[in-house]
GROMACS .gro file of C-alpha atoms in nm:
model
  173
    1MET     CA    1   0.289   1.528  -2.366
    2GLU     CA    2   0.625   1.500  -2.233
    3LYS     CA    3   0.671   1.524  -1.835
    4THR     CA    4   0.957   1.514  -1.647
    5PHE     CA    5   0.992   1.427  -1.241
    6LYS     CA    6   1.243   1.383  -0.980
    7TYR     CA    7   1.148   1.147  -0.745
    8GLU     CA    8   1.240   1.134  -0.371
    9LYS     CA    9   1.216   0.892  -0.115
   10GLU     CA   10   0.907   1.069   0.041
   11ASP     CA   11   0.715   0.998  -0.290
   12TRP     CA   12   0.790   0.627  -0.253
   13GLN     CA   13   0.716   0.613   0.116
   14LYS     CA   14   0.387   0.776   0.008
   15PHE     CA   15   0.294   0.530  -0.260
   16GLN     CA   16   0.372   0.250   0.044
   17SER     CA   17   0.114   0.381   0.248
   18TYR     CA   18  -0.141   0.435  -0.012
   19LEU     CA   19  -0.050   0.062  -0.134
   20GLU     CA   20  -0.094  -0.075   0.222
   21THR     CA   21  -0.400   0.095   0.300
   22ASP     CA   22  -0.561   0.013  -0.060
   23LEU     CA   23  -0.471  -0.336  -0.040
   24CYS     CA   24  -0.600  -0.423   0.303
   25ARG     CA   25  -0.912  -0.274   0.204
   26SER     CA   26  -0.971  -0.446  -0.110
   27LYS     CA   27  -0.869  -0.780  -0.041
   28LYS     CA   28  -1.011  -0.907   0.285
   29MET     CA   29  -0.898  -1.234   0.429
   30TRP     CA   30  -1.146  -1.535   0.572
   31HIS     CA   31  -1.049  -1.421   0.941
   32GLU     CA   32  -1.123  -1.078   0.883
   33SER     CA   33  -1.498  -1.146   0.828
   34VAL     CA   34  -1.760  -1.008   1.088
   35TRP     CA   35  -1.884  -1.340   1.187
   36PHE     CA   36  -1.506  -1.502   1.245
   37ASN     CA   37  -1.488  -1.201   1.493
   38LEU     CA   38  -1.830  -1.224   1.644
   39ILE     CA   39  -1.775  -1.612   1.722
   40SER     CA   40  -1.405  -1.580   1.832
   41TRP     CA   41  -1.473  -1.270   2.105
   42PHE     CA   42  -1.782  -1.514   2.206
   43VAL     CA   43  -1.562  -1.827   2.242
   44ILE     CA   44  -1.290  -1.585   2.443
   45ALA     CA   45  -1.583  -1.459   2.659
   46ILE     CA   46  -1.688  -1.782   2.770
   47VAL     CA   47  -1.321  -1.897   2.857
   48PHE     CA   48  -1.287  -1.594   3.030
   49PHE     CA   49  -1.593  -1.620   3.233
   50THR     CA   50  -1.562  -1.968   3.299
   51PHE     CA   51  -1.216  -1.922   3.466
   52PHE     CA   52  -1.343  -1.637   3.674
   53GLN     CA   53  -1.636  -1.842   3.790
   54SER     CA   54  -1.407  -2.164   3.884
   55LYS     CA   55  -1.302  -2.142   4.279
   56SER     CA   56  -0.931  -2.147   4.211
   57GLU     CA   57  -0.724  -1.846   4.298
   58PHE     CA   58  -0.610  -1.588   4.028
   59SER     CA   59  -0.255  -1.535   4.004
   60TRP     CA   60  -0.175  -1.159   3.908
   61ALA     CA   61   0.230  -1.302   3.875
   62THR     CA   62   0.154  -1.575   3.626
   63ALA     CA   63  -0.101  -1.323   3.445
   64GLY     CA   64   0.161  -1.072   3.395
   65ILE     CA   65   0.427  -1.310   3.283
   66VAL     CA   66   0.202  -1.450   2.992
   67SER     CA   67   0.103  -1.102   2.949
   68PHE     CA   68   0.467  -1.024   2.874
   69PHE     CA   69   0.500  -1.301   2.663
   70PHE     CA   70   0.248  -1.242   2.417
   71VAL     CA   71   0.334  -0.881   2.413
   72SER     CA   72   0.670  -0.960   2.325
   73ILE     CA   73   0.559  -1.182   2.014
   74TYR     CA   74   0.355  -0.891   1.908
   75ALA     CA   75   0.662  -0.631   1.941
   76GLN     CA   76   0.890  -0.841   1.747
   77LEU     CA   77   0.622  -0.870   1.460
   78VAL     CA   78   0.592  -0.532   1.459
   79LEU     CA   79   0.959  -0.452   1.445
   80THR     CA   80   1.008  -0.737   1.159
   81GLY     CA   81   0.736  -0.522   0.965
   82ILE     CA   82   0.921  -0.230   0.994
   83LYS     CA   83   1.270  -0.379   0.915
   84PHE     CA   84   1.069  -0.531   0.590
   85LYS     CA   85   0.948  -0.221   0.469
   86LYS     CA   86   1.279  -0.039   0.549
   87LEU     CA   87   1.463  -0.283   0.331
   88CYS     CA   88   1.219  -0.232   0.053
   89ALA     CA   89   1.327   0.127   0.025
   90PRO     CA   90   1.462   0.247  -0.272
   91SER     CA   91   1.854   0.288  -0.251
   92GLU     CA   92   1.984   0.672  -0.257
   93LYS     CA   93   2.208   0.536  -0.574
   94GLY     CA   94   1.916   0.338  -0.722
   95SER     CA   95   1.689   0.385  -1.035
   96PHE     CA   96   1.405   0.492  -0.834
   97ILE     CA   97   1.546   0.840  -0.674
   98GLY     CA   98   1.611   1.085  -0.934
   99GLU     CA   99   1.501   1.256  -1.259
  100HIS     CA  100   1.211   1.042  -1.482
  101ARG     CA  101   1.088   1.148  -1.819
  102PHE     CA  102   0.768   1.015  -1.939
  103ARG     CA  103   0.639   1.049  -2.308
  104PHE     CA  104   0.282   1.004  -2.356
  105ASN     CA  105   0.146   0.920  -2.708
  106GLU     CA  106  -0.172   0.760  -2.820
  107SER     CA  107  -0.072   0.415  -2.804
  108SER     CA  108   0.192   0.409  -2.525
  109ILE     CA  109   0.356   0.555  -2.225
  110GLN     CA  110   0.720   0.566  -2.242
  111SER     CA  111   0.959   0.615  -1.944
  112GLU     CA  112   1.308   0.668  -1.894
  113GLY     CA  113   1.546   0.729  -1.582
  114LEU     CA  114   1.867   0.605  -1.493
  115GLY     CA  115   1.986   0.297  -1.628
  116TYR     CA  116   1.625   0.209  -1.831
  117THR     CA  117   1.406   0.256  -2.071
  118ALA     CA  118   1.022   0.129  -2.087
  119THR     CA  119   0.686   0.134  -2.287
  120HIS     CA  120   0.364   0.033  -2.185
  121ASP     CA  121   0.062   0.035  -2.386
  122TRP     CA  122  -0.215   0.225  -2.264
  123SER     CA  123  -0.417  -0.116  -2.220
  124VAL     CA  124  -0.199  -0.272  -1.951
  125VAL     CA  125  -0.284   0.028  -1.730
  126LYS     CA  126  -0.510  -0.167  -1.482
  127ARG     CA  127  -0.650   0.161  -1.285
  128VAL     CA  128  -0.566   0.499  -1.209
  129ALA     CA  129  -0.597   0.624  -0.818
  130LYS     CA  130  -0.558   1.015  -0.725
  131THR     CA  131  -0.468   1.099  -0.394
  132ASN     CA  132  -0.382   1.431  -0.232
  133ASP     CA  133  -0.020   1.351  -0.302
  134ALA     CA  134   0.007   1.195  -0.624
  135ILE     CA  135  -0.162   1.021  -0.938
  136TYR     CA  136  -0.104   0.654  -0.954
  137LEU     CA  137  -0.131   0.441  -1.290
  138PHE     CA  138  -0.152   0.095  -1.176
  139LEU     CA  139   0.028  -0.150  -1.434
  140ASP     CA  140  -0.054  -0.449  -1.199
  141ASN     CA  141  -0.165  -0.480  -0.798
  142ALA     CA  142   0.162  -0.301  -0.627
  143VAL     CA  143   0.346  -0.154  -0.950
  144ALA     CA  144   0.235   0.200  -1.047
  145TYR     CA  145   0.362   0.511  -1.245
  146ILE     CA  146   0.400   0.769  -0.984
  147PHE     CA  147   0.324   1.138  -1.039
  148PRO     CA  148   0.335   1.343  -0.777
  149LEU     CA  149   0.096   1.654  -0.781
  150SER     CA  150   0.354   1.918  -0.643
  151GLN     CA  151   0.555   1.855  -0.966
  152ILE     CA  152   0.245   1.903  -1.201
  153GLU     CA  153   0.119   2.247  -1.316
  154ASP     CA  154  -0.247   2.164  -1.368
  155SER     CA  155  -0.330   1.811  -1.203
  156GLY     CA  156  -0.696   1.783  -1.294
  157GLN     CA  157  -0.589   1.816  -1.651
  158PHE     CA  158  -0.339   1.593  -1.630
  159TYR     CA  159  -0.579   1.334  -1.462
  160GLU     CA  160  -0.861   1.375  -1.730
  161TYR     CA  161  -0.564   1.315  -1.991
  162ILE     CA  162  -0.497   0.994  -1.867
  163ASN     CA  163  -0.807   0.901  -1.791
  164THR     CA  164  -0.921   0.984  -2.156
  165LYS     CA  165  -0.607   0.772  -2.283
  166ILE     CA  166  -0.723   0.445  -2.085
  167ASN     CA  167  -1.103   0.475  -2.164
  168VAL     CA  168  -0.979   0.480  -2.533
  169ALA     CA  169  -0.754   0.188  -2.476
  170ALA     CA  170  -1.000  -0.014  -2.282
  171SER     CA  171  -1.268   0.042  -2.558
  172SER     CA  172  -1.051  -0.074  -2.852
  173ASN     CA  173  -1.003  -0.382  -2.657
   0.00000   0.00000   0.00000
């Protein structure tokens, strides 16, 4: 089977959005646990109520300045994240945007595009994900072949074909 896809920058953006939510959902950090959050909020509440129970006066000006400081730090972190995301976006003159040809055979996936040719055995495919926009063939945690559904005539049949190839490769290993 042979397929040709023409990638746009939007295809990469949809993949990045999927990847961000998928990786965040699958990899929980220690500070994201329910117990850590419960204890943290409990400590914050005790400190807050202890402060308001004291006889000292509350200064709204000081609270505003301190709040502004923390909101500024948060805004800088968000803007830095947006900057890094834009820096990782594919270039208009790079090898991602444009036409890519894929040949699927019994043993491998062969891809070809501007300045590259690659062959991957079916056994290196870690998982398949199907969204409303595309089918992703993950070769690693964050590396995947992208097959936009808008460019596939029968996406159900294509998805079944890929799953069959992956299952056959997995059973032979």
